[in-house]
Coordinates of C-alpha atoms and ligand atoms in Angstrom, one line a residue:
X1 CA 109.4 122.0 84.3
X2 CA 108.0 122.7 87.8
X3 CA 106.5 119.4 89.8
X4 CA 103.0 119.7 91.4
X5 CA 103.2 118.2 94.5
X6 CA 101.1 115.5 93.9
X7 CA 102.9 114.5 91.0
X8 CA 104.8 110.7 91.9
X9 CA 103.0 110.3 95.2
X10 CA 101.9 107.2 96.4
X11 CA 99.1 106.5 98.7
X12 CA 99.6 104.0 101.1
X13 CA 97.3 105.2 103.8
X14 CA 94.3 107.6 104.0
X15 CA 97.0 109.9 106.4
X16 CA 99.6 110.3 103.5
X17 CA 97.5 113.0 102.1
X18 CA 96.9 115.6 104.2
X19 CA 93.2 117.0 104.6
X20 CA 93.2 120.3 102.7
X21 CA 95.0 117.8 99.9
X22 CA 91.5 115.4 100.3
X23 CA 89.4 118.4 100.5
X24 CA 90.9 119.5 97.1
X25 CA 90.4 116.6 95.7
X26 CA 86.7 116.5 96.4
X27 CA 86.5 119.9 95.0
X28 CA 87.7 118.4 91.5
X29 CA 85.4 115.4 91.4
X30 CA 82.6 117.7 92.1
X31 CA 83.2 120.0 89.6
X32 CA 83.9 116.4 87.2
X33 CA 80.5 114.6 88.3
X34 CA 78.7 118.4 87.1
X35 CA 81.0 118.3 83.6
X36 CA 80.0 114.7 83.3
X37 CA 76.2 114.9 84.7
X38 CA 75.8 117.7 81.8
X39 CA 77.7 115.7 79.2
X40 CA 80.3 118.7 78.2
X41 CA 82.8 116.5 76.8
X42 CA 84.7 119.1 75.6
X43 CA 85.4 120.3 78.8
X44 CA 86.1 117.4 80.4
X45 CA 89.4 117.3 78.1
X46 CA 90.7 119.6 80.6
X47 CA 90.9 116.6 83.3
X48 CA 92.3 114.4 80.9
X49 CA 96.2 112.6 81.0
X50 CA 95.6 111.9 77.6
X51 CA 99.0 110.2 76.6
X52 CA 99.0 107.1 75.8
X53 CA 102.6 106.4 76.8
X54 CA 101.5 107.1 80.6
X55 CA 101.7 103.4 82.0
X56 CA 99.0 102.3 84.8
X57 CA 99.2 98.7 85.9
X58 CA 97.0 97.2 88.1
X59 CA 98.5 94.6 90.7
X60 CA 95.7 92.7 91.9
X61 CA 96.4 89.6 94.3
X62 CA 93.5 89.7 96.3
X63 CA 90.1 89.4 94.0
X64 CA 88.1 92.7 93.4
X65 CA 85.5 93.5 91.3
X66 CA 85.0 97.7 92.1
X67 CA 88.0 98.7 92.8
X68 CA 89.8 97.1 90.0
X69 CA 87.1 97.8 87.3
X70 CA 86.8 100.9 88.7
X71 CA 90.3 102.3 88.3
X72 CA 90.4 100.7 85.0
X73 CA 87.5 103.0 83.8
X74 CA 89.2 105.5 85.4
X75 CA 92.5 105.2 83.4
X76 CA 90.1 104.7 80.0
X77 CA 89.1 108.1 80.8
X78 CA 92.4 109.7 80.6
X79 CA 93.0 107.8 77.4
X80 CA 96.5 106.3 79.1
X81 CA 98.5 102.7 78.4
X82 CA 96.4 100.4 81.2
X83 CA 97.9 97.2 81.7
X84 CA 97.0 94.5 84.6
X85 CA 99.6 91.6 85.8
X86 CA 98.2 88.3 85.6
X87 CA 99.2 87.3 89.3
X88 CA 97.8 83.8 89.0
X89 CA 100.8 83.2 86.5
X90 CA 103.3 85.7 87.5
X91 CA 106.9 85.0 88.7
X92 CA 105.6 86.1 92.2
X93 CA 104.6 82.9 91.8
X94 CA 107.9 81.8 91.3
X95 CA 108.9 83.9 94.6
X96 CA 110.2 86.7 93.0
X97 CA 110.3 89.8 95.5
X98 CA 108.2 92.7 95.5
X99 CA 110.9 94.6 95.3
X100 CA 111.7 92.8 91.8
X101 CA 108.2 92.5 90.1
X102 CA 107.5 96.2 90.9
X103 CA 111.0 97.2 89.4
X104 CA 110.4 95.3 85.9
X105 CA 106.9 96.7 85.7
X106 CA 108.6 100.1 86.0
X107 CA 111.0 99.7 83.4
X108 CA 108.5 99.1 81.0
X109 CA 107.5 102.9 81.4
X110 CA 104.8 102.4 84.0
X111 CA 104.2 105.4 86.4
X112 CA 101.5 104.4 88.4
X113 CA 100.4 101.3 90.1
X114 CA 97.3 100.2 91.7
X115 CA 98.3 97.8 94.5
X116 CA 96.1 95.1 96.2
X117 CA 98.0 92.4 98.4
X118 CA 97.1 90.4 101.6
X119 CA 100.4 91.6 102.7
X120 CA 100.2 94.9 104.9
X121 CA 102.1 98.0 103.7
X122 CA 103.3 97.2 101.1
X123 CA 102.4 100.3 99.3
X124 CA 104.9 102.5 101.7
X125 CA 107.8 99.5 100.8
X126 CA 107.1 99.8 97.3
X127 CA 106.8 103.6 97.7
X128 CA 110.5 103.5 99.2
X129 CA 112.1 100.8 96.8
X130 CA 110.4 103.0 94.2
X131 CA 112.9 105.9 94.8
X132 CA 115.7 104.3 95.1
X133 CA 115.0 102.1 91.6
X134 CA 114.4 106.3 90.4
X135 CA 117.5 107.5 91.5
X136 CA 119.1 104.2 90.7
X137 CA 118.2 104.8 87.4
X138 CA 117.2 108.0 86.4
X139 CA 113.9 108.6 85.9
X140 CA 112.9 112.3 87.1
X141 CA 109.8 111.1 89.0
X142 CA 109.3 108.2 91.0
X143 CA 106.7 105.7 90.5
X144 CA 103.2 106.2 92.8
X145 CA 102.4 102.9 94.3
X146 CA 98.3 103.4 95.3
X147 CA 96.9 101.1 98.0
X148 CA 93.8 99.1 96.9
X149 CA 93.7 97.3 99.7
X150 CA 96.2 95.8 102.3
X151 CA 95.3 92.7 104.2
X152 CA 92.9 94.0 107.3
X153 CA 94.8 97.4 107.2
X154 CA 93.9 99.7 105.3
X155 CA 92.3 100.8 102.0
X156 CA 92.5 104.8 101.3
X157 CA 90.8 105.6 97.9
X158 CA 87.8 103.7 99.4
X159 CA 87.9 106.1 101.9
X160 CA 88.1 109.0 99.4
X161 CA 85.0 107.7 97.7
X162 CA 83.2 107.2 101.1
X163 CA 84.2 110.7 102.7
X164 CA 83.4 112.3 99.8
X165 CA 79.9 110.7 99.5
X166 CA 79.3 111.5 102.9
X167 CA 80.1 115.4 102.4
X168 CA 77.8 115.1 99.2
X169 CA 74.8 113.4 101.4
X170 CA 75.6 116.4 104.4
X171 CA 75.4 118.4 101.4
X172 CA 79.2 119.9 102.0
X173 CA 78.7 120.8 105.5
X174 CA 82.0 119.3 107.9
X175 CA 80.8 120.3 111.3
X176 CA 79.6 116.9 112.4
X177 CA 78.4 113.7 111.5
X178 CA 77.3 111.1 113.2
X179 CA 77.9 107.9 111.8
X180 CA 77.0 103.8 112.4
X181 CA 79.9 101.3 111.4
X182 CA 78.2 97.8 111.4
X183 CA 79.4 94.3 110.9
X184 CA 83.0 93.1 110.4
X185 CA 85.3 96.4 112.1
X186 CA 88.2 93.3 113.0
X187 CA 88.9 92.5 109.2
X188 CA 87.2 95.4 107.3
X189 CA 90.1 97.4 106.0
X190 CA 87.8 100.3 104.8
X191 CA 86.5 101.0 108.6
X192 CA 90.1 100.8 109.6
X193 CA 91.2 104.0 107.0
X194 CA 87.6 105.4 108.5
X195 CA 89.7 106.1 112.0
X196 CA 92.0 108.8 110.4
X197 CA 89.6 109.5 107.6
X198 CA 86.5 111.0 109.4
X199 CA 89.0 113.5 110.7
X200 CA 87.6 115.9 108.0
X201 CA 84.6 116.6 110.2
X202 CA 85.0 118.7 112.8
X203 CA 82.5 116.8 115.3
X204 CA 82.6 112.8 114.7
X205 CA 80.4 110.5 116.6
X206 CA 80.8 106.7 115.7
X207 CA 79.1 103.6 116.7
X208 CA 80.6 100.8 116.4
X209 CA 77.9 98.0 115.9
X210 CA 79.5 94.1 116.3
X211 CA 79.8 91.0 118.0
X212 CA 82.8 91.1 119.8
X213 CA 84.6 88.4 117.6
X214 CA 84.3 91.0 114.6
X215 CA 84.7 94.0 117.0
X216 CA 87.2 96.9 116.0
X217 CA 90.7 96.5 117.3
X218 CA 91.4 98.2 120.3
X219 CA 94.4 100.0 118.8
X220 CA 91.7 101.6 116.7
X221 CA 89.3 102.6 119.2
X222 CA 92.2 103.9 121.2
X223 CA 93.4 106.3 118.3
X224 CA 89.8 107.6 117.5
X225 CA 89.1 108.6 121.5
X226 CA 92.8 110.5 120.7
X227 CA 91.0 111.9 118.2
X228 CA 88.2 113.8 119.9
X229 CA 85.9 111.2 118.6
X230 CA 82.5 110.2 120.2
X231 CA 82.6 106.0 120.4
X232 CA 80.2 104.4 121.4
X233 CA 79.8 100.2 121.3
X234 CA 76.8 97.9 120.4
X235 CA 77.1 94.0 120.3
X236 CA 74.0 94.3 117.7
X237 CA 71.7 95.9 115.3
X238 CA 69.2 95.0 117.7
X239 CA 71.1 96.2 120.8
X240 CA 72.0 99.5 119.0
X241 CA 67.5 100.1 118.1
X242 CA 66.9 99.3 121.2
X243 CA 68.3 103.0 122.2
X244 CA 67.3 106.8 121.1
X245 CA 70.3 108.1 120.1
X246 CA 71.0 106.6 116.3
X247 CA 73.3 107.6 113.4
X248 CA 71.5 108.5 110.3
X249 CA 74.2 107.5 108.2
X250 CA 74.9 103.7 108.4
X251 CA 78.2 101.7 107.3
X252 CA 78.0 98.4 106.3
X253 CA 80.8 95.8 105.8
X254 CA 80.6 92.4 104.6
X255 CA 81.6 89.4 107.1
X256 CA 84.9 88.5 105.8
X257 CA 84.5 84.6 105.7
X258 CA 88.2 84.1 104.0
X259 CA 90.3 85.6 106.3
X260 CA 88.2 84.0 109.3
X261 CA 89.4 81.0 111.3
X262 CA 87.5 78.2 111.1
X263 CA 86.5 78.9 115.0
X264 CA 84.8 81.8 114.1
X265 CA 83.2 80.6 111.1
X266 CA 81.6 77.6 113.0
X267 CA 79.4 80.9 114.7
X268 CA 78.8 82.8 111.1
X269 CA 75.3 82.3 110.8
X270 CA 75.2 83.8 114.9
X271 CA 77.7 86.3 113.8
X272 CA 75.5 87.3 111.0
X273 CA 72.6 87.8 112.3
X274 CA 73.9 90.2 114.6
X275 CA 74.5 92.5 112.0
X276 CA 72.0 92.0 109.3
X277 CA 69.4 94.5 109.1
X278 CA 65.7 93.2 109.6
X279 CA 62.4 94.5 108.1
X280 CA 61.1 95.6 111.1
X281 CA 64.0 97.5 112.3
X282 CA 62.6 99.8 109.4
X283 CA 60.6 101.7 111.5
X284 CA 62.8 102.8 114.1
X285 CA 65.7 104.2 111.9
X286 CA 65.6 108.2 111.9
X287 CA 64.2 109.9 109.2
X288 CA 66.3 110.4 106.2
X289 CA 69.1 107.7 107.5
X290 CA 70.9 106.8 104.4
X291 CA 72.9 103.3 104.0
X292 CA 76.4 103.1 102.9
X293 CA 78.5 99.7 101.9
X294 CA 81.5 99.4 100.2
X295 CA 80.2 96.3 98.4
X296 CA 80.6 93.2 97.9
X297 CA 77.1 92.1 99.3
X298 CA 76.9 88.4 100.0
X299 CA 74.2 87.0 97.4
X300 CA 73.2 84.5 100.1
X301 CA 73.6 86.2 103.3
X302 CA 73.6 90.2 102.9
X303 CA 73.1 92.6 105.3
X304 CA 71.8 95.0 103.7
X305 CA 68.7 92.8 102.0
X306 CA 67.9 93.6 98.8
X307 CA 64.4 94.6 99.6
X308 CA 65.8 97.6 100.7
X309 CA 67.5 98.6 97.2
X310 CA 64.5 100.6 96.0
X311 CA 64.2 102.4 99.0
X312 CA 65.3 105.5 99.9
X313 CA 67.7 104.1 102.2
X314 CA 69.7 103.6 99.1
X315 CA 72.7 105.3 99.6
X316 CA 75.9 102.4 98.4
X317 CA 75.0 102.7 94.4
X318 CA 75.4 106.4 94.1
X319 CA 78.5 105.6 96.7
X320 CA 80.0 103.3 94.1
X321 CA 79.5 105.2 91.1
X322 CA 81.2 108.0 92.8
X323 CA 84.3 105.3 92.8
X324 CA 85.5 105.6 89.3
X325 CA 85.4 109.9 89.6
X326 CA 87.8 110.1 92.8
X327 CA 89.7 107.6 90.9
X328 CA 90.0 109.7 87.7
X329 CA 90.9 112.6 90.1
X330 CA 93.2 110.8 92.0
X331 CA 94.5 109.5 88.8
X332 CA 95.3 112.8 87.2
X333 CA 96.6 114.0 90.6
X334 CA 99.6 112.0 90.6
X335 CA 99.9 111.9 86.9
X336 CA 100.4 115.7 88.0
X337 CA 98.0 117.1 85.3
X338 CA 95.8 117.9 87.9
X339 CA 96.4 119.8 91.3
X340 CA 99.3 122.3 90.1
X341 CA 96.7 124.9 91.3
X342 CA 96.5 123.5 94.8
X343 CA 97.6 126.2 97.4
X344 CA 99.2 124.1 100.6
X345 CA 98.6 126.1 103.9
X346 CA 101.8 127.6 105.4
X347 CA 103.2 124.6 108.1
X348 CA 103.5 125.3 111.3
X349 CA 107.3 125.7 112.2
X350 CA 108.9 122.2 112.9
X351 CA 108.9 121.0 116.6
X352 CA 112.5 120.3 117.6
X353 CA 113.4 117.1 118.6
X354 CA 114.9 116.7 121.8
X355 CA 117.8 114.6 121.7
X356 CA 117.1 111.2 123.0
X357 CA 120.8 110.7 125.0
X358 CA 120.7 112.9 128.0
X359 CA 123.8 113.7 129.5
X360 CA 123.9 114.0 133.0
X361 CA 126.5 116.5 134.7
X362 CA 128.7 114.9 137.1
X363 CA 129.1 117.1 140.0
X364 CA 132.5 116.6 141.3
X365 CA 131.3 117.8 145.1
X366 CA 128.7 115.3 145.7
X367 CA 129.9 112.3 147.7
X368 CA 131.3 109.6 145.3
X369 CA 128.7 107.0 143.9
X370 CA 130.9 103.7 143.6
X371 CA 129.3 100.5 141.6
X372 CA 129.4 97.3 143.8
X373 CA 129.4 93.8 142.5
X374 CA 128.5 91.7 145.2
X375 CA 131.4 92.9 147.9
X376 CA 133.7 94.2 144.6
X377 CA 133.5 97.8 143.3
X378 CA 133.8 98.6 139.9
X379 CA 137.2 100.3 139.3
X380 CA 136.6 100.2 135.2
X381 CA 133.9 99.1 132.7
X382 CA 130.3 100.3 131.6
X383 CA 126.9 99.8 134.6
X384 CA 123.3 99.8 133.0
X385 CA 120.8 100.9 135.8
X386 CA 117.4 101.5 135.8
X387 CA 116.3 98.6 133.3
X388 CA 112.4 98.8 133.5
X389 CA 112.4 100.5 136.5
X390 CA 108.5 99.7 137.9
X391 CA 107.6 96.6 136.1
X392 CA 107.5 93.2 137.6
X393 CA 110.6 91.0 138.1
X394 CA 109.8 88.4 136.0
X395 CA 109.3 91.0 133.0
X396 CA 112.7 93.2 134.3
X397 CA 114.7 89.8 133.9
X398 CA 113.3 88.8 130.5
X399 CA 114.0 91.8 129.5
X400 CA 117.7 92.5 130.7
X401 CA 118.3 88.5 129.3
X402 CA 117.3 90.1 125.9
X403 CA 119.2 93.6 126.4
X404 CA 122.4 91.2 126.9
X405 CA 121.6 89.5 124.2
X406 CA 120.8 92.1 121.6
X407 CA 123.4 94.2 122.8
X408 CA 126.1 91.3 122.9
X409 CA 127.1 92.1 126.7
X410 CA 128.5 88.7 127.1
X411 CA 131.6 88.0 129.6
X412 CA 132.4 89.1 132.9
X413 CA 130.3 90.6 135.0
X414 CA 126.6 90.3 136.5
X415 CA 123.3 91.2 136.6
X416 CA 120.5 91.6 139.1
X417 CA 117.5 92.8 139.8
X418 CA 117.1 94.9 142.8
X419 CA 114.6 97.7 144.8
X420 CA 115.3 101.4 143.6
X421 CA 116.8 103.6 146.1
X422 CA 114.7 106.0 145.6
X423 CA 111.2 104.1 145.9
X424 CA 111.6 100.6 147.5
X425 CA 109.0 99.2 146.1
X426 CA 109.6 100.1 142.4
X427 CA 112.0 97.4 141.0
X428 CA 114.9 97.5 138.4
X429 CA 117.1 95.6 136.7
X430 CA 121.3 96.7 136.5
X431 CA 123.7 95.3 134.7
X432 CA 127.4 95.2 135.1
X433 CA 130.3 94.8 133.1
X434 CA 133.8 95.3 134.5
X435 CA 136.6 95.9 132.2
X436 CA 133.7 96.0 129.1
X437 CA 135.1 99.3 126.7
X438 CA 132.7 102.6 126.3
X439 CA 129.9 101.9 124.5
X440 CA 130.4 103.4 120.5
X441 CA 127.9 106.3 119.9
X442 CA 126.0 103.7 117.2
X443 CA 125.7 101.4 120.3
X444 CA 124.4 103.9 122.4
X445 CA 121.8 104.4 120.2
X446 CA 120.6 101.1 120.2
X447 CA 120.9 100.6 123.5
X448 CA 118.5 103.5 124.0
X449 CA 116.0 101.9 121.9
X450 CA 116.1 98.2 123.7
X451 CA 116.7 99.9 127.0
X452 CA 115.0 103.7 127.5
X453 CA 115.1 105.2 130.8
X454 CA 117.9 103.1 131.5
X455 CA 121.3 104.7 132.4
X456 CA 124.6 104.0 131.2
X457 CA 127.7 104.4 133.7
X458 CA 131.2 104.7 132.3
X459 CA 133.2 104.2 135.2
X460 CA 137.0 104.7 135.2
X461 CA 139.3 104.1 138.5
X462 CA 136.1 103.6 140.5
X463 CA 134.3 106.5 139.8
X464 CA 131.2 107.7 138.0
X465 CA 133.0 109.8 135.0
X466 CA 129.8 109.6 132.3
X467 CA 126.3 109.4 133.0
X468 CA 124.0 109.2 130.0
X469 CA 120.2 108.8 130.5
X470 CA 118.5 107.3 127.3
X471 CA 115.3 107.9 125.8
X472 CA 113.3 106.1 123.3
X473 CA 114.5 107.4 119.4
X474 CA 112.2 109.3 117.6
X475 CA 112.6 106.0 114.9
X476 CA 114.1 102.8 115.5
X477 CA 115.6 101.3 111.8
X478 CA 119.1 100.1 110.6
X479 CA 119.2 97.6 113.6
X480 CA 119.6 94.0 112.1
X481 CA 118.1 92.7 115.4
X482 CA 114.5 94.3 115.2
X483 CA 111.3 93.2 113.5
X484 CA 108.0 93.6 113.3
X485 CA 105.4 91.2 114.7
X486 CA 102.9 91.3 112.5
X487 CA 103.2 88.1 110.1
X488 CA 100.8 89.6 107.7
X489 CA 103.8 92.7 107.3
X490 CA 105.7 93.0 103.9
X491 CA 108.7 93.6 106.5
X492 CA 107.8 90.4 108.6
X493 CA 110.9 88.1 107.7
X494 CA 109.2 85.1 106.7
X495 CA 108.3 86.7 103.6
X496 CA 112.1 87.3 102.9
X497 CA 111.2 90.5 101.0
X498 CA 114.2 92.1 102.8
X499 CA 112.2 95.4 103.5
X500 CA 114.4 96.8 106.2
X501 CA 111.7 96.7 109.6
X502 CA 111.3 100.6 110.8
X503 CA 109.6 101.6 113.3
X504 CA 108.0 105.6 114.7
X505 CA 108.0 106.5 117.9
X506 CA 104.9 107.7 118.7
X507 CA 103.5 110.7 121.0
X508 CA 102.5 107.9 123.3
X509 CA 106.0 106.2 123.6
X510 CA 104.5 103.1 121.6
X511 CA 106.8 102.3 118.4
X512 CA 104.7 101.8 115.0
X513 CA 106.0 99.7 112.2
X514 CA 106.1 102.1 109.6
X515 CA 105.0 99.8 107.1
X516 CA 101.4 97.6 108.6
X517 CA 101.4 100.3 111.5
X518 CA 101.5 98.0 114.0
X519 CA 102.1 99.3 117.6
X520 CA 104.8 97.7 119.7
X521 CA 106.6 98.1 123.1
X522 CA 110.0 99.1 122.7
X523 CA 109.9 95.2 124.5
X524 CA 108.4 93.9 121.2
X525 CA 110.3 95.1 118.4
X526 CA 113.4 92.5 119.1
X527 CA 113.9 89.5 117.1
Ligands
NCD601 C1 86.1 96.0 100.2 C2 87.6 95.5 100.3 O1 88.1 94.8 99.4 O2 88.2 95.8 101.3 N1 85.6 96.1 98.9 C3 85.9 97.1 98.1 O3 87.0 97.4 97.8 N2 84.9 97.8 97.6 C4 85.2 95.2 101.2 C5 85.1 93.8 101.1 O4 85.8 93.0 100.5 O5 84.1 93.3 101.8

């Protein structure tokens, strides 16, 4: 039987499907919402799993109300075995791994599991350990592990609902939108999928509307300037009025008092008022603005009052009914009864990745470089030049201690740091090692992650007989002296979930775990 290509797929962040997949699966909840709206049952059958064998097990250990209920209608609807782990009394409790829990779920004929944590990615481990536990034991498709929610990272099929509200209220139209994010962007995982997310408009304008103690990460900001993305910031609602140029589609979030420190909360009620919309703000707001929140509201505190529900400003309950359909089409999607219909565009042809290890010709006619150390040359051993060439010497020596360290260059030998012949005032660090052996090709490889635009010398009776110029990896893994610095990752070892850290090199030479997408220096990655 062929596979649809949605069938076993997890979805750890908004990115892992592509666009045309999103766009497809608005398409299907539209054509859903109609079936539903007009009450053809019998032809809503056609969207159905119905097998009640097909497990779905909901992993919730962060509280929810929508998105857990939500999926859990969703899964009534395709008439499937639902089942929800009691995490207040589970053996995570008893510091069983991820890794383990997810495993036993999976032997009981479970497929698909609905994953909230306050641990970031774990979705994409669970998605790897998956496979192998497939493999491992034969099961023809792996388990899809959905995100519902990740610490302050991200939270996809809430950005499936909100997109696809979004194209309803532009009434399917992607050339632009123009949008208001309000309240907390630091901790409010749904505006953090919105970066990648809005990239199904063609035009996107965001303001970003916070104090600066909630304001969005600058990481964030960064990536959605990449993006072609208008951005524009406001420390207020107030502030942002106080201008002519206003969204007419606003985003709400709720402060996130439990993940706050108690420095920040000591401000809340400032904080709050910042970004709680006021009856006389009415007036200014642009006609036909709609407002959007993924809910919860706070019962004391909202901001969005609840004056405003009857109005037509109205926009979150039609936003959160839309939930439980983009869940029943996700659903079926990597159940694969849906989606085996979906035509991929044709990819563009691979880009070929340059080798990271340059080698550079020795040309035997040039006068002879020779390695001093101190009054000594270097008749035999290994020469690391160029370490951080252009940063400042306390950094360069930090660094080379930690090169030496990581890379186990202990024993004879030295290391300095000195002007670059070529630019006196750029500094660099070298380090030498007489009588140290060649480098092994695994070592090399490391090296070229801890140390890139470094060279290594191999020097034999005095002379320069290898030169290698190294460059950052495309992706930095199976190294046990790297991990991530984010103590809210899956992969950060005081969780001892041994998730083996990863990290991507990215266009702009920054390395991102591949689990909480953290950005590092190749500095930053060492333990
Ligand atoms: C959000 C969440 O959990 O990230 N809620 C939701 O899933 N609808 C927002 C929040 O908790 O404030």
């Amino acid at each position: 039987m062929e596979i649809n290509r949605f069938q076993g797929r997890s979805l750890a962040v908004i990115g892992d499907f592509s666009l045309e997949e999103r766009l497809y699966l608005f398409k299907k909840t539209t054509e859903l919402k109609k079936i539903l709206s007009k009450k053809k049952g019998e032809e809503s059958e056609a969207f159905r799993i119905n097998n009640g064998d097909f497990g779905v097990y909901e992993v919730f250990l962060e509280s929810s109300t929508r998105t857990k209920e939500s999926f859990k209608n969703a899964a009534e609807f395709h008439r499937v075995k639902i089942s929800s782990l009691d995490a207040g009394a589970s053996s995570i409790n008893k510091k069983e791994s991820y890794a383990d829990t997810f495993n036993t779920l999976t032997g009981y004929d479970n497929s698909v599991f609905i994953v909230r944590s306050k641990l970031e990615g774990v979705c994409r481990w669970l998605e790897i350990n998956g496979k192998m536990y497939a493999r491992r034991n034969g099961l023809n498709v792996s388990p899809s592990f959905i995100n519902a929610g990740d610490g302050k990272h991200e939270h996809p099929t809430q950005e499936l609902l909100d997109e696809f509200t979004f194209l309803e209220r532009l009434g399917n139209n992607r050339d632009s939108i123009h949008i208001a994010l309000i309240g907390d962007l630091f901790h409010g995982r749904t505006v953090h999928s919105k970066v990648q997310g809005l990239q199904i408009f063609n035009k996107v304008q965001v303001d970003l509307i916070a104090p600066t103690p909630l304001s969005l990460p600058d990481y964030y900001i960064r990536e959605m300037e990449q993006l072609g993305y208008k951005v524009r910031i406001f420390e207020s609602i107030e502030a942002y009025l106080n201008q002519n140029t206003i969204a007419d589609i606003w985003y709400f979030t709720r402060p996130q008092l439990e993940r706050m420190g108690d420095d920040i909360l000591k401000s809340a009620d400032f904080l709050r008022d910042k970004i709680t919309f006021k009856r006389e703000y009415i007036e200014k707001l642009p006609q036909e603005t709609t407002f959007y929140h993924p809910l919860p509201r706070h019962k004391e505190h909202p901001t969005i009052p609840s004056f405003l529900d009857t109005t037509d400003l109205n926009g979150w309950e039609e936003q959160s009914a839309n939930g439980k359909l983009i869940r029943i089409i996700l659903l079926g999607l990597v159940a694969g009864k849906l989606g085996s219909d979906f035509k991929p565009p044709s990819k563009p042809p691979e880009e070929i990745t340059k080798s990271f290890i340059e080698d550079i010709p020795i040309d035997e006619n040039r006068p002879v470089k020779r390695y001093t150390e101190g009054i000594n040359p270097v008749s035999n051993g290994i020469v690391i030049d160029h370490i951080c060439r252009g940063d400042n010497r306390r950094d360069i020596r930090d660094h080379t201690a930690r090169i030496i360290n990581v890379m186990k260059l202990f024993g004879k030998g030295g290391e300095w740091i000195t002007a670059s012949r070529e630019d006196e005032k750029m500094m660099k660090g070298i380090i030498f090692r007489p009588e140290r052996e060649e480098l092994s090709p695994s070592e090399i490889n490391k090296l070229s992650a801890i140390a890139p635009g470094a060279t290594l010398n191999i020097i034999k009776k005095s002379r320069v007989v290898k030169k290698l110029r190294l460059h950052m990896p495309p992706k930095v893994y199976n190294l046990d002296s790297i991990s991530c610095s984010n103590p809210d990752c899956i992969s950060h070892p005081s969780h001892c979930e041994n998730v083996p850290p990863e990290f991507i090199n990215t266009a702009g030479n920054t390395l991102r775990c591949a689990y909480c997408e953290k950005e590092h220096t190749f500095k930053e990655i060492w333990k």
